[in-house]
Amino acid sequence: MSPAPAHRDDEAAFLAAYDPRDFPAIALTVDIVVLTLREGRLNVLLVERAGQPFQGQWALPGGFVKAGQEGLDEAAARELAEETGLSAGALRRVHLEQLGSYGEPARDPRMHVVSVAYLAFAPDLPDPRAGGDAARAAWTPVVGPHGGGTGGRNSTERGSADRELAFDHGRILADGLERARAKLEYTPLAAAFLEPEFTIPELRAVYEEIWGQKLHPGNFHRKVLSAPGFVESTGETAERGGSRGGPRARLYRAGDARLLHPALLRPDAEEPDAR
Amino acid sequence: MSPAPAHRDDEAAFLAAYDPRDFPAIALTVDIVVLTLREGRLNVLLVERAGQPFQGQWALPGGFVKAGQEGLDEAAARELAEETGLSAGALRRVHLEQLGSYGEPARDPRMHVVSVAYLAFAPDLPDPRAGGDAARAAWTPVVGPHGGGTGGRNSTERGSADRELAFDHGRILADGLERARAKLEYTPLAAAFLEPEFTIPELRAVYEEIWGQKLHPGNFHRKVLSAPGFVESTGETAERGGSRGGPRARLYRAGDARLLHPALLRPDAEEPDAR
DNA sequence: CTCCGTTGTTCTCAGCTTGAGTATTTCTCA
DNA sequence: TGAGAAATACTCAAGCTGAGAACAACGGAG
């Protein structure tokens, strides 16, 4: 149940007498894992902290929820707009969903700060601008099951940025990456990383980068076209063929499905206890 | 990023001068959707509110997070123990996971209260005791894609309790039920609703009740036994056959898998736009 | 301008999984 | 003691998956 000192007045009188300051303070922030693809590589938006604590370290963009003024989703959308400098129209192309909440008492040395984390998928965005209490903001390549490899499962498991992050943002980022990998399996959200019109090989490149492994072009093509509502044809074809040759691919738009049936399964999922 | 008025002192001095009361207050609670099966029916734990607001209405169990003293998971486990009166040992058999956070400014008329919702799966538990600011506490049958039917997809979609809930707890409950249905597909958590040793028909009954539809006994049996780590045989068989006849079923224990490969798919998933 | 190597798209095919139905045997209940 | 029900095991056709090949359309290097 929610807050309720057991007063017995009628509701109006109760509310008039109510003093929020009676409650011990917990601060509430939203932090956002914004993922995008830049030149085919997965990047996450990070900001350099201008103030204490963790001054000079990199962290996820985010900020306080404005008490009494905005909901969690609104706060996340506002922070996202502020940090990326995007217009409301451009923001509509970004997928934003709640990732989870993090509330260890010691995660922030100042006081008990609970953070509601969000996950965003964006098409290639312009360079961010620093603002607020951020010294700098920058797109940062994500390492992990990624890198240059053909997709082995070695190196840093789970995935992370190539900098040590402030607070518990390293864990939040890892959780966001795992969520992103899972979401590609059963939703058509991979298209959120691309322009409104895209080719199937471009879509395949999104999967390959985020899953960290090559996919069979023919089978991927077949699955995408057979999943109802995943993509719809525009009838057009791309201006040019691939950078290294090959015919021009057909162009598609995202379909109206929200879930994929059947799902596109990763060649070999995780299982913490595989073997 | 997290809270950071841009002071420039060194970190120790900064922390000494820091006053949490400088920040506008948002209250933080945890609310728990505790699901269990009683006599084969899905039930959720509800409490009747003793105080304002929503006095006399039913709500999800929950309460404040103790600022500076406990994390979110800890708070949820504590509330769960308090409301169910369960020992630490019995609680270890309950599955508890974070469901999501709800923070509309107007969801609580007193002030801005953000609730972190948790979802719990429990085996048949004793009747709860009222406590704290709850007048009563009771297991309440869940309606929705359930009921007496053989599993049509009519009546109240999404699922809910048969009482109007306080705050936005109706929505939280609906989200919890949908999460539960999805979790049964790709995790072995259905076993969390049963005793440590159970038969495959009992496991099937869990799926049938939560998904609201009958499953093919033979195919279900085959899938469960072929999914690695789902169940492991005890070598024993049940004391008695089914209540209406039939041979005694073999007993199994939950296996060590955390994810099911391949998943047990529901005969026909949702799709908000499935005509 | 001409090859050569790449790549988009379509097919084929064997192996596996799934859904549905059946057979057999063991119980409970009346 | 007999009828009906349920636990398991099997069978079979249909659909899906992974792997590989075919073929044509393009970009780039000489």
Coordinates of C-alpha atoms (C1' of nucleotides) in Angstrom, one line a residue:
Chain A
M1 CA 0.0 0.0 0.0
S2 CA 1.1 3.6 -0.3
P3 CA 1.8 6.2 2.4
A4 CA -0.8 6.3 5.1
P5 CA -0.3 7.5 8.6
A6 CA -3.6 6.4 10.1
H7 CA -5.5 9.6 10.5
R8 CA -9.2 9.3 10.7
D9 CA -10.4 12.7 9.5
D10 CA -12.3 13.1 6.4
E11 CA -10.2 13.2 3.3
A12 CA -10.2 17.0 2.7
A13 CA -9.2 17.9 6.2
F14 CA -6.6 15.2 6.1
L15 CA -5.0 16.6 3.0
A16 CA -5.0 20.2 4.4
A17 CA -3.1 19.0 7.5
Y18 CA -0.6 16.9 5.5
D19 CA 3.0 17.9 5.6
P20 CA 5.3 16.2 3.1
R21 CA 8.3 17.2 5.1
D22 CA 7.3 14.8 7.8
F23 CA 8.8 12.1 5.7
P24 CA 12.5 11.3 5.6
A25 CA 14.0 12.4 2.3
I26 CA 14.9 10.1 -0.6
A27 CA 16.0 11.9 -3.8
L28 CA 14.7 10.6 -7.1
T29 CA 16.4 10.8 -10.4
V30 CA 16.0 9.4 -13.9
D31 CA 19.1 8.1 -15.7
I32 CA 18.9 7.2 -19.4
V33 CA 20.8 4.6 -21.4
V34 CA 20.6 6.1 -24.9
L35 CA 21.8 3.7 -27.5
T36 CA 22.5 4.6 -31.1
L37 CA 24.5 3.3 -34.1
R38 CA 27.2 5.5 -35.4
E39 CA 29.1 4.2 -38.5
G40 CA 27.7 0.8 -37.7
R41 CA 29.1 0.8 -34.1
L42 CA 26.9 0.7 -31.0
N43 CA 27.3 3.9 -29.0
V44 CA 25.9 5.1 -25.7
L45 CA 25.5 8.7 -24.6
L46 CA 27.7 9.7 -21.7
V47 CA 28.3 13.0 -19.8
E48 CA 31.3 14.0 -17.8
R49 CA 30.4 15.1 -14.3
A50 CA 31.2 18.7 -13.5
G51 CA 30.6 18.5 -9.8
Q52 CA 31.1 16.3 -6.9
P53 CA 30.9 13.4 -6.3
F54 CA 32.6 11.5 -9.0
Q55 CA 33.8 14.8 -10.5
G56 CA 35.5 14.3 -13.8
Q57 CA 34.1 10.8 -14.3
W58 CA 31.7 9.8 -17.0
A59 CA 28.1 8.9 -16.2
L60 CA 24.8 8.3 -17.8
P61 CA 22.7 11.4 -18.6
G62 CA 19.9 12.1 -16.3
G63 CA 18.7 14.4 -13.5
F64 CA 16.1 15.0 -10.8
V65 CA 12.5 14.3 -11.2
K66 CA 10.6 17.5 -10.6
A67 CA 8.5 16.8 -7.5
G68 CA 4.8 17.3 -8.1
Q69 CA 5.3 18.4 -11.7
E70 CA 6.1 15.5 -13.9
G71 CA 5.8 11.8 -14.1
L72 CA 8.7 9.4 -14.6
D73 CA 8.2 9.0 -18.3
E74 CA 7.9 12.7 -18.7
A75 CA 11.0 13.3 -16.7
A76 CA 13.0 10.9 -18.8
A77 CA 11.8 12.5 -22.1
R78 CA 12.7 15.9 -20.8
E79 CA 16.2 14.9 -19.8
L80 CA 16.6 13.1 -23.1
A81 CA 15.6 16.2 -25.0
E82 CA 17.9 18.4 -22.9
E83 CA 20.9 16.3 -23.2
T84 CA 20.6 15.5 -26.9
G85 CA 19.3 19.0 -27.9
L86 CA 16.6 17.2 -30.0
S87 CA 13.4 18.8 -31.1
A88 CA 10.1 17.3 -30.1
G89 CA 9.6 16.1 -33.6
A90 CA 12.9 14.3 -33.7
L91 CA 12.3 12.8 -30.3
R92 CA 9.2 11.2 -31.6
R93 CA 11.4 8.8 -33.6
V94 CA 13.2 7.7 -30.4
H95 CA 12.0 4.6 -28.6
L96 CA 12.0 5.2 -24.8
E97 CA 11.1 2.6 -22.2
Q98 CA 11.6 2.1 -18.5
L99 CA 14.5 -0.2 -17.7
G100 CA 14.3 -0.5 -13.9
S101 CA 15.0 1.2 -10.6
Y102 CA 18.2 1.2 -8.6
G103 CA 18.1 2.1 -5.0
E104 CA 21.0 0.8 -2.9
P105 CA 21.4 3.3 0.0
A106 CA 25.1 3.7 -0.7
R107 CA 25.0 4.1 -4.5
D108 CA 25.3 7.8 -4.0
P109 CA 27.6 9.0 -1.2
R110 CA 25.6 12.2 -0.6
M111 CA 22.3 10.7 0.4
H112 CA 19.9 8.0 -0.5
V113 CA 19.2 8.5 -4.1
V114 CA 16.9 6.2 -6.1
S115 CA 17.3 6.3 -9.8
V116 CA 14.7 5.1 -12.3
A117 CA 16.6 4.1 -15.3
Y118 CA 15.3 4.4 -18.9
L119 CA 16.4 2.8 -22.1
A120 CA 16.3 4.6 -25.4
F121 CA 16.9 3.5 -29.0
A122 CA 17.7 6.3 -31.4
P123 CA 18.7 6.6 -35.0
D124 CA 22.1 8.3 -35.7
L125 CA 21.8 11.6 -33.8
P126 CA 24.0 14.8 -34.0
D127 CA 26.7 15.3 -31.4
P128 CA 25.3 16.1 -28.0
R129 CA 25.9 19.4 -26.2
A130 CA 27.0 19.6 -22.7
G131 CA 24.5 21.3 -20.4
G132 CA 23.4 21.6 -16.8
D133 CA 25.9 20.0 -14.5
A134 CA 27.7 18.1 -17.3
A135 CA 31.1 19.3 -18.3
R136 CA 31.0 17.4 -21.6
A137 CA 28.7 15.0 -23.4
A138 CA 29.7 12.5 -26.0
W139 CA 28.8 9.4 -27.8
T140 CA 30.9 6.5 -26.6
P141 CA 31.5 3.2 -28.3
V142 CA 30.2 0.2 -26.3
V143 CA 32.5 -2.7 -25.8
G144 CA 31.6 -6.1 -24.7
P145 CA 30.3 -9.0 -26.8
H146 CA 31.1 -6.5 -29.5
G147 CA 34.4 -5.2 -30.8
G148 CA 36.0 -6.1 -34.1
G149 CA 35.4 -9.8 -33.8
T150 CA 33.2 -12.0 -35.9
G151 CA 31.2 -12.6 -32.8
G152 CA 33.0 -15.0 -30.4
R153 CA 31.8 -15.0 -26.8
N154 CA 35.0 -14.0 -25.1
S155 CA 36.4 -10.7 -23.9
T156 CA 34.3 -8.5 -21.5
E157 CA 31.1 -10.4 -21.0
R158 CA 27.8 -8.5 -20.6
G159 CA 29.1 -5.4 -22.4
S160 CA 30.0 -2.0 -21.1
A161 CA 31.5 1.3 -22.2
D162 CA 35.2 1.8 -22.5
R163 CA 35.3 4.1 -19.5
E164 CA 34.6 3.4 -15.8
L165 CA 31.3 5.0 -15.0
A166 CA 30.2 6.9 -11.9
F167 CA 27.8 5.6 -9.3
D168 CA 26.4 2.2 -10.3
H169 CA 26.0 3.4 -13.9
G170 CA 28.2 0.6 -15.2
R171 CA 25.6 -1.9 -13.9
I172 CA 22.7 0.1 -15.3
L173 CA 24.4 0.2 -18.7
A174 CA 25.0 -3.5 -18.7
D175 CA 21.4 -4.2 -17.8
G176 CA 20.3 -1.8 -20.6
L177 CA 22.5 -3.6 -23.1
E178 CA 21.1 -7.0 -22.1
R179 CA 17.6 -5.6 -22.3
A180 CA 18.3 -4.2 -25.8
R181 CA 19.6 -7.6 -27.0
A182 CA 16.5 -9.3 -25.7
K183 CA 14.2 -6.7 -27.1
L184 CA 15.5 -7.3 -30.6
E185 CA 14.4 -10.9 -30.3
Y186 CA 10.7 -10.4 -29.8
T187 CA 10.0 -6.8 -30.9
P188 CA 10.5 -4.9 -34.2
L189 CA 12.5 -2.2 -32.3
A190 CA 15.7 -2.7 -34.3
A191 CA 14.1 -0.3 -36.8
A192 CA 14.3 2.5 -34.2
F193 CA 18.0 2.6 -34.9
L194 CA 17.5 3.4 -38.6
E195 CA 16.0 6.0 -40.8
P196 CA 12.3 5.8 -41.5
E197 CA 13.1 3.9 -44.7
F198 CA 15.7 1.2 -44.6
T199 CA 16.8 -2.0 -46.3
I200 CA 16.9 -5.5 -44.9
P201 CA 20.7 -5.7 -45.0
E202 CA 20.7 -2.4 -42.9
L203 CA 18.3 -4.0 -40.4
R204 CA 20.5 -7.1 -40.3
A205 CA 23.5 -4.9 -39.5
V206 CA 21.7 -3.6 -36.5
Y207 CA 21.1 -7.1 -35.2
E208 CA 24.7 -8.2 -35.9
E209 CA 26.2 -5.2 -34.1
I210 CA 23.9 -5.5 -31.0
W211 CA 24.1 -9.2 -30.8
G212 CA 27.7 -9.3 -31.6
Q213 CA 27.5 -12.0 -34.2
K214 CA 27.0 -12.5 -37.9
L215 CA 23.7 -13.7 -39.1
H216 CA 22.9 -15.8 -42.2
P217 CA 21.7 -13.2 -44.8
G218 CA 19.2 -15.5 -46.6
N219 CA 17.6 -16.8 -43.5
F220 CA 17.4 -13.4 -41.9
H221 CA 15.7 -12.0 -45.0
R222 CA 13.2 -14.9 -44.9
K223 CA 12.3 -14.4 -41.3
V224 CA 11.9 -10.6 -41.5
L225 CA 9.6 -10.8 -44.4
S226 CA 7.6 -13.7 -42.9
A227 CA 7.0 -12.0 -39.5
P228 CA 3.7 -10.2 -39.9
G229 CA 3.9 -6.5 -39.3
F230 CA 7.6 -6.3 -39.0
V231 CA 8.3 -4.4 -42.2
E232 CA 6.2 -3.2 -45.1
S233 CA 7.6 -2.6 -48.6
T234 CA 7.8 0.9 -50.0
G235 CA 8.1 -0.4 -53.5
E236 CA 11.3 1.6 -53.9
T237 CA 14.9 0.5 -53.9
A238 CA 18.0 2.1 -52.4
E239 CA 19.9 4.6 -54.5
R240 CA 23.1 2.6 -54.5
G241 CA 24.2 -0.9 -54.0
G242 CA 26.4 -1.9 -51.1
S243 CA 29.7 0.0 -50.6
R244 CA 31.6 -3.0 -51.9
G245 CA 29.3 -4.0 -54.7
G246 CA 26.1 -5.9 -55.0
P247 CA 22.6 -5.0 -56.3
R248 CA 20.5 -2.2 -54.8
A249 CA 18.4 -3.4 -52.0
R250 CA 14.7 -2.8 -51.6
L251 CA 13.4 -0.2 -49.1
Y252 CA 11.1 -1.0 -46.3
R253 CA 9.3 0.9 -43.6
A254 CA 8.6 -0.3 -40.1
G255 CA 5.3 -2.2 -39.8
D256 CA 2.7 -1.8 -37.2
A257 CA 3.4 -4.9 -35.1
R258 CA 4.6 -4.3 -31.5
L259 CA 5.6 -7.9 -31.0
L260 CA 7.2 -10.4 -33.3
H261 CA 5.6 -13.7 -34.0
P262 CA 7.5 -15.9 -34.1
A263 CA 10.5 -14.2 -32.5
L264 CA 13.9 -13.9 -34.1
L265 CA 16.0 -16.1 -31.8
R266 CA 19.7 -15.4 -31.2
P267 CA 21.8 -18.3 -32.4
D268 CA 22.8 -19.1 -28.8
A269 CA 21.3 -17.3 -25.9
E270 CA 23.0 -16.8 -22.6
E271 CA 22.2 -19.2 -19.8
P272 CA 24.4 -18.2 -16.9
D273 CA 25.0 -21.9 -16.4
A274 CA 25.5 -23.0 -20.0
R275 CA 27.3 -26.3 -20.0
Chain B
M1 CA 23.5 11.7 -14.3
S2 CA 22.5 11.8 -10.6
P3 CA 22.1 14.7 -8.2
A4 CA 24.9 17.3 -8.4
P5 CA 24.7 20.9 -7.5
A6 CA 28.0 22.1 -8.9
H7 CA 30.1 22.6 -5.9
R8 CA 33.8 22.5 -6.4
D9 CA 35.2 21.6 -3.0
D10 CA 36.9 18.4 -2.5
E11 CA 34.6 15.5 -1.9
A12 CA 34.9 15.2 1.9
A13 CA 34.1 18.9 2.5
F14 CA 31.3 18.7 0.0
L15 CA 29.7 15.8 1.8
A16 CA 29.9 17.5 5.2
A17 CA 28.1 20.6 3.9
Y18 CA 25.4 18.6 2.1
D19 CA 21.9 19.0 3.3
P20 CA 19.4 16.5 1.9
R21 CA 16.5 18.8 2.9
D22 CA 17.5 21.2 0.2
F23 CA 15.7 18.9 -2.3
P24 CA 12.0 19.0 -2.9
A25 CA 10.4 15.9 -1.4
I26 CA 9.1 12.9 -3.3
A27 CA 8.0 10.0 -1.2
L28 CA 9.1 6.5 -2.2
T29 CA 7.1 3.3 -1.6
V30 CA 7.3 -0.3 -2.7
D31 CA 4.1 -2.1 -3.6
I32 CA 4.0 -5.8 -4.2
V33 CA 1.8 -8.0 -6.4
V34 CA 2.0 -11.3 -4.6
L35 CA 0.5 -14.1 -6.6
T36 CA -0.3 -17.6 -5.4
L37 CA -2.6 -20.5 -6.3
R38 CA -5.2 -21.4 -3.8
E39 CA -7.3 -24.5 -4.7
G40 CA -6.1 -24.1 -8.2
R41 CA -7.3 -20.5 -8.6
L42 CA -4.9 -17.6 -9.0
N43 CA -5.1 -15.2 -6.0
V44 CA -3.5 -11.9 -5.2
L45 CA -2.8 -10.5 -1.8
L46 CA -4.7 -7.3 -1.0
V47 CA -5.0 -5.2 2.1
E48 CA -7.9 -2.9 3.1
R49 CA -6.8 0.6 3.8
A50 CA -7.3 1.8 7.3
G51 CA -6.5 5.5 6.8
Q52 CA -7.0 8.2 4.2
P53 CA -6.8 8.5 1.4
F54 CA -8.9 5.7 -0.2
Q55 CA -9.9 4.6 3.3
G56 CA -11.8 1.3 3.2
Q57 CA -10.7 0.5 -0.3
W58 CA -8.4 -2.4 -1.1
A59 CA -4.9 -1.9 -2.3
L60 CA -1.7 -3.8 -2.9
P61 CA 0.5 -4.4 0.2
G62 CA 3.5 -2.2 0.4
G63 CA 5.0 0.7 2.4
F64 CA 7.7 3.3 2.6
V65 CA 11.3 2.6 1.7
K66 CA 13.3 3.4 4.8
A67 CA 15.5 6.3 3.7
G68 CA 19.2 5.6 4.0
Q69 CA 18.6 2.2 5.5
E70 CA 17.6 -0.3 2.9
G71 CA 17.7 -0.9 -0.9
L72 CA 14.6 -1.4 -3.0
D73 CA 14.8 -5.2 -3.0
E74 CA 15.3 -5.3 0.7
A75 CA 12.3 -3.0 1.3
A76 CA 10.2 -5.2 -0.9
A77 CA 11.3 -8.4 1.0
R78 CA 10.7 -6.7 4.3
E79 CA 7.2 -5.6 3.4
L80 CA 6.4 -9.0 2.0
A81 CA 7.5 -10.7 5.2
E82 CA 5.5 -8.2 7.3
E83 CA 2.3 -8.6 5.3
T84 CA 2.4 -12.4 5.0
G85 CA 3.9 -13.1 8.4
L86 CA 6.3 -15.5 6.8
S87 CA 9.5 -16.7 8.3
A88 CA 12.8 -15.9 6.5
G89 CA 13.0 -19.6 5.6
A90 CA 9.6 -19.7 4.0
L91 CA 10.4 -16.5 2.2
R92 CA 13.3 -18.1 0.5
R93 CA 10.9 -20.2 -1.5
V94 CA 9.1 -17.1 -2.9
H95 CA 10.3 -15.6 -6.1
L96 CA 10.5 -11.8 -5.9
E97 CA 11.4 -9.5 -8.8
Q98 CA 11.1 -5.8 -9.7
L99 CA 8.1 -5.1 -11.9
G100 CA 8.4 -1.4 -12.6
S101 CA 8.0 2.1 -11.2
Y102 CA 4.9 4.3 -11.2
G103 CA 5.3 8.0 -10.7
E104 CA 2.5 10.1 -12.0
P105 CA 2.3 13.2 -9.8
A106 CA -1.4 12.8 -9.2
R107 CA -1.4 9.1 -8.4
D108 CA -1.5 9.9 -4.7
P109 CA -3.6 12.9 -3.6
R110 CA -1.4 13.8 -0.7
M111 CA 1.9 14.4 -2.5
H112 CA 4.1 13.1 -5.2
V113 CA 4.6 9.5 -4.3
V114 CA 6.6 7.2 -6.6
S115 CA 6.1 3.5 -6.1
V116 CA 8.5 0.8 -7.1
A117 CA 6.3 -2.2 -7.8
Y118 CA 7.5 -5.8 -7.2
L119 CA 6.1 -9.1 -8.4
A120 CA 6.1 -12.2 -6.2
F121 CA 5.3 -15.8 -7.0
A122 CA 4.5 -17.9 -3.9
P123 CA 3.3 -21.4 -3.2
D124 CA 0.1 -21.7 -1.3
L125 CA 0.6 -19.5 1.8
P126 CA -1.4 -19.3 5.1
D127 CA -4.0 -16.6 5.5
P128 CA -2.3 -13.2 5.9
R129 CA -2.6 -11.1 9.0
A130 CA -3.5 -7.4 8.9
G131 CA -0.8 -5.1 10.2
G132 CA 0.5 -1.6 10.1
D133 CA -2.0 0.7 8.4
A134 CA -4.0 -2.2 7.0
A135 CA -7.4 -2.9 8.4
R136 CA -7.5 -6.4 6.8
A137 CA -5.5 -8.5 4.5
A138 CA -6.8 -11.2 2.3
W139 CA -6.1 -13.4 -0.7
T140 CA -8.4 -12.3 -3.5
P141 CA -9.2 -14.3 -6.6
V142 CA -8.0 -12.8 -9.8
V143 CA -10.4 -12.4 -12.7
G144 CA -9.6 -11.7 -16.3
P145 CA -8.6 -14.2 -18.9
H146 CA -9.4 -16.6 -16.1
G147 CA -12.7 -17.6 -14.5
G148 CA -14.4 -20.8 -14.9
G149 CA -14.1 -21.0 -18.7
T150 CA -12.1 -23.5 -20.8
G151 CA -10.0 -20.5 -21.8
G152 CA -11.7 -18.3 -24.3
R153 CA -10.4 -14.8 -24.8
N154 CA -13.4 -12.8 -23.8
S155 CA -14.5 -11.1 -20.6
T156 CA -12.2 -8.6 -18.9
E157 CA -9.0 -8.5 -20.9
R158 CA -5.7 -8.0 -19.1
G159 CA -7.0 -9.4 -15.8
S160 CA -7.7 -7.8 -12.5
A161 CA -9.0 -8.4 -9.1
D162 CA -12.7 -8.5 -8.4
R163 CA -12.5 -5.3 -6.4
E164 CA -11.7 -1.7 -7.5
L165 CA -8.2 -1.0 -6.2
A166 CA -6.9 2.3 -4.6
F167 CA -4.4 4.6 -6.3
D168 CA -3.3 3.1 -9.6
H169 CA -3.0 -0.3 -8.1
G170 CA -5.4 -1.7 -10.7
R171 CA -2.9 -0.9 -13.4
I172 CA 0.0 -2.2 -11.4
L173 CA -1.8 -5.5 -10.9
A174 CA -2.7 -5.8 -14.6
D175 CA 1.0 -5.2 -15.5
G176 CA 2.0 -7.8 -12.9
L177 CA -0.3 -10.4 -14.4
E178 CA 0.9 -9.7 -17.9
R179 CA 4.5 -10.0 -16.7
A180 CA 3.6 -13.3 -14.9
R181 CA 2.1 -14.7 -18.1
A182 CA 5.1 -13.8 -20.1
K183 CA 7.6 -15.1 -17.4
L184 CA 6.0 -18.6 -17.6
E185 CA 6.9 -18.7 -21.2
Y186 CA 10.6 -18.4 -20.9
T187 CA 11.5 -19.2 -17.3
P188 CA 10.9 -22.2 -15.1
L189 CA 9.2 -20.0 -12.5
A190 CA 5.9 -21.8 -12.6
A191 CA 7.5 -24.2 -10.1
A192 CA 7.6 -21.3 -7.6
F193 CA 3.8 -21.7 -7.2
L194 CA 4.2 -25.3 -6.1
E195 CA 5.7 -27.4 -3.3
P196 CA 9.4 -28.4 -3.7
E197 CA 8.3 -31.7 -5.2
F198 CA 5.6 -31.6 -7.8
T199 CA 4.2 -33.6 -10.7
I200 CA 4.0 -32.5 -14.3
P201 CA 0.2 -32.4 -14.3
E202 CA 0.4 -30.0 -11.3
L203 CA 2.9 -27.9 -13.2
R204 CA 0.5 -27.9 -16.2
A205 CA -2.3 -26.7 -14.0
V206 CA -0.2 -23.7 -13.0
Y207 CA 0.2 -22.8 -16.7
E208 CA -3.5 -23.4 -17.5
E209 CA -4.7 -21.2 -14.6
I210 CA -2.3 -18.3 -15.3
W211 CA -2.6 -18.4 -19.1
G212 CA -6.3 -19.1 -18.8
Q213 CA -6.4 -21.9 -21.3
K214 CA -6.2 -25.7 -21.5
L215 CA -2.9 -27.2 -22.7
H216 CA -2.4 -30.5 -24.5
P217 CA -1.2 -32.9 -21.8
G218 CA 1.0 -35.0 -24.0
N219 CA 2.7 -32.1 -25.7
F220 CA 3.2 -30.3 -22.4
H221 CA 4.8 -33.3 -20.9
R222 CA 7.1 -33.7 -23.8
K223 CA 8.2 -30.1 -23.8
V224 CA 8.8 -29.9 -20.0
L225 CA 11.0 -33.0 -20.1
S226 CA 12.9 -31.9 -23.1
A227 CA 13.8 -28.4 -21.9
P228 CA 17.2 -28.8 -20.2
G229 CA 17.2 -27.8 -16.5
F230 CA 13.5 -27.3 -16.2
V231 CA 12.7 -30.2 -13.9
E232 CA 14.7 -33.1 -12.6
S233 CA 13.2 -36.4 -11.5
T234 CA 13.1 -37.5 -7.9
G235 CA 12.5 -41.1 -8.8
E236 CA 9.4 -41.1 -6.6
T237 CA 5.8 -41.0 -7.6
A238 CA 2.9 -39.2 -6.0
E239 CA 1.0 -40.9 -3.2
R240 CA -2.3 -41.0 -5.0
G241 CA -3.6 -40.7 -8.5
G242 CA -5.6 -37.8 -9.7
S243 CA -8.8 -36.9 -7.7
R244 CA -10.9 -38.4 -10.4
G245 CA -8.8 -41.3 -11.3
G246 CA -5.7 -42.1 -13.3
P247 CA -2.3 -43.4 -12.4
R248 CA 0.0 -41.9 -9.9
A249 CA 2.2 -39.3 -11.5
R250 CA 6.0 -39.1 -11.1
L251 CA 7.5 -36.5 -8.8
Y252 CA 10.0 -33.8 -10.0
R253 CA 12.0 -31.0 -8.5
A254 CA 12.8 -27.7 -10.1
G255 CA 16.0 -27.8 -12.1
D256 CA 18.8 -25.3 -12.1
A257 CA 17.9 -23.5 -15.4
R258 CA 17.0 -19.8 -15.1
L259 CA 15.8 -19.6 -18.7
L260 CA 13.9 -22.1 -20.8
H261 CA 15.4 -23.1 -24.2
P262 CA 13.3 -23.4 -26.1
A263 CA 10.5 -21.4 -24.6
L264 CA 7.1 -22.8 -23.9
L265 CA 5.0 -20.6 -26.2
R266 CA 1.4 -19.7 -25.3
P267 CA -0.9 -21.1 -28.0
D268 CA -1.8 -17.6 -29.1
A269 CA 0.0 -14.6 -27.6
E270 CA -1.6 -11.1 -27.3
E271 CA -0.8 -8.6 -30.0
P272 CA -2.8 -5.5 -29.1
D273 CA -3.7 -5.3 -32.8
A274 CA -4.6 -9.0 -33.4
R275 CA -7.9 -7.8 -34.8
Chain C
dC1 C1' 35.5 0.5 -70.1
dT2 C1' 36.0 -4.3 -68.3
dC3 C1' 36.6 -7.8 -65.2
dC4 C1' 36.3 -9.5 -60.5
dG5 C1' 34.7 -9.9 -56.2
dT6 C1' 30.6 -8.7 -53.3
dT7 C1' 26.2 -8.7 -52.0
dG8 C1' 20.8 -8.8 -52.3
dT9 C1' 17.4 -12.1 -53.0
dT10 C1' 15.4 -16.5 -53.9
dC11 C1' 15.5 -21.6 -53.6
dT12 C1' 16.4 -26.2 -52.0
dC13 C1' 16.8 -29.7 -48.6
dA14 C1' 17.5 -32.2 -44.5
dG15 C1' 16.6 -32.2 -39.5
dC16 C1' 13.9 -30.7 -35.7
dT17 C1' 10.0 -29.0 -33.3
dT18 C1' 5.0 -28.5 -32.9
dG19 C1' 0.1 -29.6 -32.8
dA20 C1' -3.2 -33.1 -32.8
dG21 C1' -4.7 -37.5 -32.1
dT22 C1' -4.2 -42.4 -30.4
dA23 C1' -2.9 -46.3 -27.5
dT24 C1' -2.0 -48.3 -23.1
dT25 C1' -2.1 -48.7 -18.4
dT26 C1' -3.3 -47.4 -13.7
dC27 C1' -6.3 -45.3 -10.5
dT28 C1' -10.6 -43.3 -8.1
dC29 C1' -15.2 -43.4 -7.3
dA30 C1' -19.7 -45.1 -7.3
Chain D
dT1 C1' -16.3 -54.6 -9.8
dG2 C1' -17.0 -51.7 -13.7
dA3 C1' -16.8 -47.0 -15.9
dG4 C1' -14.6 -43.0 -16.6
dA5 C1' -10.5 -40.2 -16.1
dA6 C1' -5.9 -39.2 -16.3
dA7 C1' -0.5 -40.1 -16.8
dT8 C1' 2.7 -41.3 -20.3
dA9 C1' 4.3 -42.8 -24.6
dC10 C1' 3.9 -42.9 -29.6
dT11 C1' 2.8 -41.6 -34.3
dC12 C1' 2.4 -38.5 -38.1
dA13 C1' 1.9 -34.5 -40.9
dA14 C1' 3.0 -29.6 -41.2
dG15 C1' 5.9 -25.8 -40.4
dC16 C1' 10.1 -23.8 -39.2
dT17 C1' 15.3 -23.6 -39.0
dG18 C1' 20.1 -23.7 -40.3
dA19 C1' 23.2 -24.3 -44.1
dG20 C1' 24.4 -23.9 -48.6
dA21 C1' 23.9 -22.8 -53.5
dA22 C1' 22.3 -20.1 -57.5
dC23 C1' 21.9 -16.0 -59.9
dA24 C1' 21.9 -11.4 -61.2
dA25 C1' 23.1 -6.6 -60.2
dC26 C1' 26.8 -3.4 -58.7
dG27 C1' 31.1 -1.0 -57.1
dG28 C1' 35.9 -0.6 -57.7
dA29 C1' 40.5 -1.5 -59.4
dG30 C1' 43.1 -1.5 -63.2

